[in-house]
Amino acid sequence: MLVLNEAETRAALPWSDLIEALRTMFRDGCEMPVRHHHDVEVPGEDAATLLLMPAWQPGSYIGVKMVSVFPGNSGRNLPAIHGSYLLSSGKTGQLLAIIDGAELTARRTAAASALAADYLAVKDARRMLMVGAGRLSQNLIEAHASVRPISEVTIWARDARKAEMTAAQLNLPGISVSVATDIEAAARQADIISCATLSSEPLIRGDWLKDGAHLDLVGAFKPSMRESDDRAVERATLFVDTRDGALTEGGDLVQPLRAGIIAAGSVRADLAELTGGRHAGRTTPSEITLFKSVGAALEDLAGAVLAFERSRRG
């Protein structure tokens, strides 16, 4: 049985290969039951979240991920996300690999956003604003830079020190990295805005989005959470990773849906439709696009299979 730690998982999932693995998995599909989503009480702190996400390809691979999200870990200098992925044979049920779930989650999440940006961001996107400075931020920057000619990255976070730390950790040749103190000014200039926070209130306003902007919303994975306002969803053409997930879990769409500001039919396409060629994605250079993701088990399965097969080949 193969066991991959955090560093080994990262090495087994280079961006180009991972993005293509996701493209193939979204296009071809797999069996993906509704994931289990449970609130877990943490005395004296915000509740944690337990996620159980199964998926399989008949006769090929079976996988399940167990992830916990503890918001209070930010005060302990610990990652908010912990998890493990179990990959088994789809023919025999034999356990093949245990893969670091947090690293798999971080990389497949960023790769899904980059995959969406490959269809939705303007081809010459050069300026990126990263909202949030947690574990996902560096991955999202690197992943987007692998599909678009990013030359300037600005990072904004409520805690400027965390933004400065993330900026210092980035080593991307040919890309300048800075820290923003004015989120509105940075947003108004950005070709791509990626948000990965645990915010319950909008951080990005729709009126800040310039023509041709692409807004990538990764955080706010509960209906009570939000990273964008109603104006953003009104102005943008809407896309999601999966309709079932984004329209029932992600507050950025759930809240305006409940308020009657948008309808379920307002979502133009999901990643299966984009990768399958059933929707072209961006249609004009001036179009504002919005991609909302909440994660899908097929993304984990695609990443786990890639990591297993690459590691097995040596």
mmCIF file with all atom_site columns, N, CA and C in Angstrom, residues 207-241:
data_model
loop_
_atom_site.group_PDB
_atom_site.id
_atom_site.type_symbol
_atom_site.label_atom_id
_atom_site.label_alt_id
_atom_site.label_comp_id
_atom_site.label_asym_id
_atom_site.label_entity_id
_atom_site.label_seq_id
_atom_site.pdbx_PDB_ins_code
_atom_site.Cartn_x
_atom_site.Cartn_y
_atom_site.Cartn_z
_atom_site.occupancy
_atom_site.B_iso_or_equiv
_atom_site.pdbx_formal_charge
_atom_site.auth_seq_id
_atom_site.auth_comp_id
_atom_site.auth_asym_id
_atom_site.auth_atom_id
_atom_site.pdbx_PDB_model_num
ATOM 1   N N  . ASP A 1 207 ? -19.816 46.233 -8.219  1.00 0.00 ? 207 ASP A N  1
ATOM 2   C CA . ASP A 1 207 ? -19.512 47.501 -8.881  1.00 0.00 ? 207 ASP A CA 1
ATOM 3   C C  . ASP A 1 207 ? -18.011 47.726 -9.050  1.00 0.00 ? 207 ASP A C  1
ATOM 4   N N  . TRP A 1 208 ? -17.205 46.946 -8.363  1.00 0.00 ? 208 TRP A N  1
ATOM 5   C CA . TRP A 1 208 ? -15.749 47.080 -8.496  1.00 0.00 ? 208 TRP A CA 1
ATOM 6   C C  . TRP A 1 208 ? -15.210 46.322 -9.713  1.00 0.00 ? 208 TRP A C  1
ATOM 7   N N  . LEU A 1 209 ? -15.984 45.419 -10.268 1.00 0.00 ? 209 LEU A N  1
ATOM 8   C CA . LEU A 1 209 ? -15.482 44.538 -11.320 1.00 0.00 ? 209 LEU A CA 1
ATOM 9   C C  . LEU A 1 209 ? -15.390 45.289 -12.645 1.00 0.00 ? 209 LEU A C  1
ATOM 10  N N  . LYS A 1 210 ? -14.223 45.289 -13.241 1.00 0.00 ? 210 LYS A N  1
ATOM 11  C CA . LYS A 1 210 ? -14.061 45.963 -14.529 1.00 0.00 ? 210 LYS A CA 1
ATOM 12  C C  . LYS A 1 210 ? -14.561 45.065 -15.656 1.00 0.00 ? 210 LYS A C  1
ATOM 13  N N  . ASP A 1 211 ? -14.789 45.641 -16.801 1.00 0.00 ? 211 ASP A N  1
ATOM 14  C CA . ASP A 1 211 ? -15.179 44.846 -17.966 1.00 0.00 ? 211 ASP A CA 1
ATOM 15  C C  . ASP A 1 211 ? -14.123 43.774 -18.228 1.00 0.00 ? 211 ASP A C  1
ATOM 16  N N  . GLY A 1 212 ? -14.573 42.549 -18.454 1.00 0.00 ? 212 GLY A N  1
ATOM 17  C CA . GLY A 1 212 ? -13.659 41.452 -18.751 1.00 0.00 ? 212 GLY A CA 1
ATOM 18  C C  . GLY A 1 212 ? -13.117 40.738 -17.538 1.00 0.00 ? 212 GLY A C  1
ATOM 19  N N  . ALA A 1 213 ? -13.507 41.165 -16.341 1.00 0.00 ? 213 ALA A N  1
ATOM 20  C CA . ALA A 1 213 ? -12.985 40.539 -15.126 1.00 0.00 ? 213 ALA A CA 1
ATOM 21  C C  . ALA A 1 213 ? -13.554 39.131 -14.940 1.00 0.00 ? 213 ALA A C  1
ATOM 22  N N  . HIS A 1 214 ? -12.762 38.300 -14.291 1.00 0.00 ? 214 HIS A N  1
ATOM 23  C CA . HIS A 1 214 ? -13.205 36.953 -13.912 1.00 0.00 ? 214 HIS A CA 1
ATOM 24  C C  . HIS A 1 214 ? -13.106 36.832 -12.407 1.00 0.00 ? 214 HIS A C  1
ATOM 25  N N  . LEU A 1 215 ? -14.218 36.487 -11.758 1.00 0.00 ? 215 LEU A N  1
ATOM 26  C CA . LEU A 1 215 ? -14.275 36.359 -10.303 1.00 0.00 ? 215 LEU A CA 1
ATOM 27  C C  . LEU A 1 215 ? -14.378 34.885 -9.932  1.00 0.00 ? 215 LEU A C  1
ATOM 28  N N  . ASP A 1 216 ? -13.398 34.429 -9.170  1.00 0.00 ? 216 ASP A N  1
ATOM 29  C CA . ASP A 1 216 ? -13.282 33.028 -8.763  1.00 0.00 ? 216 ASP A CA 1
ATOM 30  C C  . ASP A 1 216 ? -13.566 32.946 -7.268  1.00 0.00 ? 216 ASP A C  1
ATOM 31  N N  . LEU A 1 217 ? -14.682 32.317 -6.885  1.00 0.00 ? 217 LEU A N  1
ATOM 32  C CA . LEU A 1 217 ? -15.114 32.257 -5.491  1.00 0.00 ? 217 LEU A CA 1
ATOM 33  C C  . LEU A 1 217 ? -14.960 30.835 -4.964  1.00 0.00 ? 217 LEU A C  1
ATOM 34  N N  . VAL A 1 218 ? -14.017 30.671 -4.052  1.00 0.00 ? 218 VAL A N  1
ATOM 35  C CA . VAL A 1 218 ? -13.644 29.338 -3.568  1.00 0.00 ? 218 VAL A CA 1
ATOM 36  C C  . VAL A 1 218 ? -14.086 29.106 -2.131  1.00 0.00 ? 218 VAL A C  1
ATOM 37  N N  . GLY A 1 219 ? -14.063 30.171 -1.312  1.00 0.00 ? 219 GLY A N  1
ATOM 38  C CA . GLY A 1 219 ? -14.477 30.025 0.082   1.00 0.00 ? 219 GLY A CA 1
ATOM 39  C C  . GLY A 1 219 ? -15.997 30.014 0.172   1.00 0.00 ? 219 GLY A C  1
ATOM 40  N N  . ALA A 1 220 ? -16.519 30.434 1.330   1.00 0.00 ? 220 ALA A N  1
ATOM 41  C CA . ALA A 1 220 ? -17.978 30.513 1.515   1.00 0.00 ? 220 ALA A CA 1
ATOM 42  C C  . ALA A 1 220 ? -18.663 29.224 1.085   1.00 0.00 ? 220 ALA A C  1
ATOM 43  N N  . PHE A 1 221 ? -18.268 28.117 1.705   1.00 0.00 ? 221 PHE A N  1
ATOM 44  C CA . PHE A 1 221 ? -18.788 26.808 1.307   1.00 0.00 ? 221 PHE A CA 1
ATOM 45  C C  . PHE A 1 221 ? -20.059 26.417 2.052   1.00 0.00 ? 221 PHE A C  1
ATOM 46  N N  . LYS A 1 222 ? -20.580 27.329 2.890   1.00 0.00 ? 222 LYS A N  1
ATOM 47  C CA . LYS A 1 222 ? -21.861 27.112 3.556   1.00 0.00 ? 222 LYS A CA 1
ATOM 48  C C  . LYS A 1 222 ? -22.854 28.180 3.102   1.00 0.00 ? 222 LYS A C  1
ATOM 49  N N  . PRO A 1 223 ? -24.156 27.909 3.189   1.00 0.00 ? 223 PRO A N  1
ATOM 50  C CA . PRO A 1 223 ? -25.149 28.912 2.796   1.00 0.00 ? 223 PRO A CA 1
ATOM 51  C C  . PRO A 1 223 ? -25.047 30.208 3.589   1.00 0.00 ? 223 PRO A C  1
ATOM 52  N N  . SER A 1 224 ? -24.524 30.139 4.807   1.00 0.00 ? 224 SER A N  1
ATOM 53  C CA . SER A 1 224 ? -24.425 31.329 5.655   1.00 0.00 ? 224 SER A CA 1
ATOM 54  C C  . SER A 1 224 ? -23.203 32.179 5.346   1.00 0.00 ? 224 SER A C  1
ATOM 55  N N  . MET A 1 225 ? -22.335 31.726 4.461   1.00 0.00 ? 225 MET A N  1
ATOM 56  C CA . MET A 1 225 ? -21.078 32.408 4.174   1.00 0.00 ? 225 MET A CA 1
ATOM 57  C C  . MET A 1 225 ? -21.177 33.133 2.838   1.00 0.00 ? 225 MET A C  1
ATOM 58  N N  . ARG A 1 226 ? -20.331 34.157 2.672   1.00 0.00 ? 226 ARG A N  1
ATOM 59  C CA . ARG A 1 226 ? -20.428 34.979 1.463   1.00 0.00 ? 226 ARG A CA 1
ATOM 60  C C  . ARG A 1 226 ? -19.105 35.683 1.202   1.00 0.00 ? 226 ARG A C  1
ATOM 61  N N  . GLU A 1 227 ? -18.691 35.740 -0.069  1.00 0.00 ? 227 GLU A N  1
ATOM 62  C CA . GLU A 1 227 ? -17.498 36.493 -0.456  1.00 0.00 ? 227 GLU A CA 1
ATOM 63  C C  . GLU A 1 227 ? -17.809 37.601 -1.464  1.00 0.00 ? 227 GLU A C  1
ATOM 64  N N  . SER A 1 228 ? -18.972 37.544 -2.105  1.00 0.00 ? 228 SER A N  1
ATOM 65  C CA . SER A 1 228 ? -19.370 38.557 -3.090  1.00 0.00 ? 228 SER A CA 1
ATOM 66  C C  . SER A 1 228 ? -20.774 39.053 -2.756  1.00 0.00 ? 228 SER A C  1
ATOM 67  N N  . ASP A 1 229 ? -21.128 40.219 -3.294  1.00 0.00 ? 229 ASP A N  1
ATOM 68  C CA . ASP A 1 229 ? -22.447 40.766 -3.017  1.00 0.00 ? 229 ASP A CA 1
ATOM 69  C C  . ASP A 1 229 ? -23.428 40.446 -4.150  1.00 0.00 ? 229 ASP A C  1
ATOM 70  N N  . ASP A 1 230 ? -24.673 40.891 -3.970  1.00 0.00 ? 230 ASP A N  1
ATOM 71  C CA . ASP A 1 230 ? -25.710 40.621 -4.963  1.00 0.00 ? 230 ASP A CA 1
ATOM 72  C C  . ASP A 1 230 ? -25.381 41.260 -6.308  1.00 0.00 ? 230 ASP A C  1
ATOM 73  N N  . ARG A 1 231 ? -24.763 42.435 -6.272  1.00 0.00 ? 231 ARG A N  1
ATOM 74  C CA . ARG A 1 231 ? -24.439 43.142 -7.504  1.00 0.00 ? 231 ARG A CA 1
ATOM 75  C C  . ARG A 1 231 ? -23.484 42.315 -8.364  1.00 0.00 ? 231 ARG A C  1
ATOM 76  N N  . ALA A 1 232 ? -22.582 41.585 -7.738  1.00 0.00 ? 232 ALA A N  1
ATOM 77  C CA . ALA A 1 232 ? -21.627 40.760 -8.493  1.00 0.00 ? 232 ALA A CA 1
ATOM 78  C C  . ALA A 1 232 ? -22.351 39.677 -9.287  1.00 0.00 ? 232 ALA A C  1
ATOM 79  N N  . VAL A 1 233 ? -23.305 38.997 -8.648  1.00 0.00 ? 233 VAL A N  1
ATOM 80  C CA . VAL A 1 233 ? -24.006 37.930 -9.372  1.00 0.00 ? 233 VAL A CA 1
ATOM 81  C C  . VAL A 1 233 ? -24.978 38.502 -10.401 1.00 0.00 ? 233 VAL A C  1
ATOM 82  N N  . GLU A 1 234 ? -25.434 39.729 -10.189 1.00 0.00 ? 234 GLU A N  1
ATOM 83  C CA . GLU A 1 234 ? -26.289 40.371 -11.178 1.00 0.00 ? 234 GLU A CA 1
ATOM 84  C C  . GLU A 1 234 ? -25.502 40.751 -12.433 1.00 0.00 ? 234 GLU A C  1
ATOM 85  N N  . ARG A 1 235 ? -24.271 41.212 -12.270 1.00 0.00 ? 235 ARG A N  1
ATOM 86  C CA . ARG A 1 235 ? -23.483 41.690 -13.401 1.00 0.00 ? 235 ARG A CA 1
ATOM 87  C C  . ARG A 1 235 ? -22.808 40.564 -14.175 1.00 0.00 ? 235 ARG A C  1
ATOM 88  N N  . ALA A 1 236 ? -22.507 39.473 -13.494 1.00 0.00 ? 236 ALA A N  1
ATOM 89  C CA . ALA A 1 236 ? -21.660 38.438 -14.083 1.00 0.00 ? 236 ALA A CA 1
ATOM 90  C C  . ALA A 1 236 ? -22.461 37.327 -14.754 1.00 0.00 ? 236 ALA A C  1
ATOM 91  N N  . THR A 1 237 ? -21.812 36.675 -15.713 1.00 0.00 ? 237 THR A N  1
ATOM 92  C CA . THR A 1 237 ? -22.305 35.414 -16.245 1.00 0.00 ? 237 THR A CA 1
ATOM 93  C C  . THR A 1 237 ? -21.842 34.330 -15.288 1.00 0.00 ? 237 THR A C  1
ATOM 94  N N  . LEU A 1 238 ? -22.763 33.488 -14.828 1.00 0.00 ? 238 LEU A N  1
ATOM 95  C CA . LEU A 1 238 ? -22.488 32.583 -13.718 1.00 0.00 ? 238 LEU A CA 1
ATOM 96  C C  . LEU A 1 238 ? -22.146 31.170 -14.177 1.00 0.00 ? 238 LEU A C  1
ATOM 97  N N  . PHE A 1 239 ? -21.086 30.631 -13.545 1.00 0.00 ? 239 PHE A N  1
ATOM 98  C CA . PHE A 1 239 ? -20.649 29.261 -13.797 1.00 0.00 ? 239 PHE A CA 1
ATOM 99  C C  . PHE A 1 239 ? -20.334 28.601 -12.457 1.00 0.00 ? 239 PHE A C  1
ATOM 100 N N  . VAL A 1 240 ? -20.409 27.278 -12.414 1.00 0.00 ? 240 VAL A N  1
ATOM 101 C CA . VAL A 1 240 ? -20.174 26.545 -11.163 1.00 0.00 ? 240 VAL A CA 1
ATOM 102 C C  . VAL A 1 240 ? -19.375 25.280 -11.443 1.00 0.00 ? 240 VAL A C  1
ATOM 103 N N  . ASP A 1 241 ? -18.828 24.699 -10.373 1.00 0.00 ? 241 ASP A N  1
ATOM 104 C CA . ASP A 1 241 ? -18.187 23.392 -10.555 1.00 0.00 ? 241 ASP A CA 1
ATOM 105 C C  . ASP A 1 241 ? -19.254 22.326 -10.755 1.00 0.00 ? 241 ASP A C  1
#
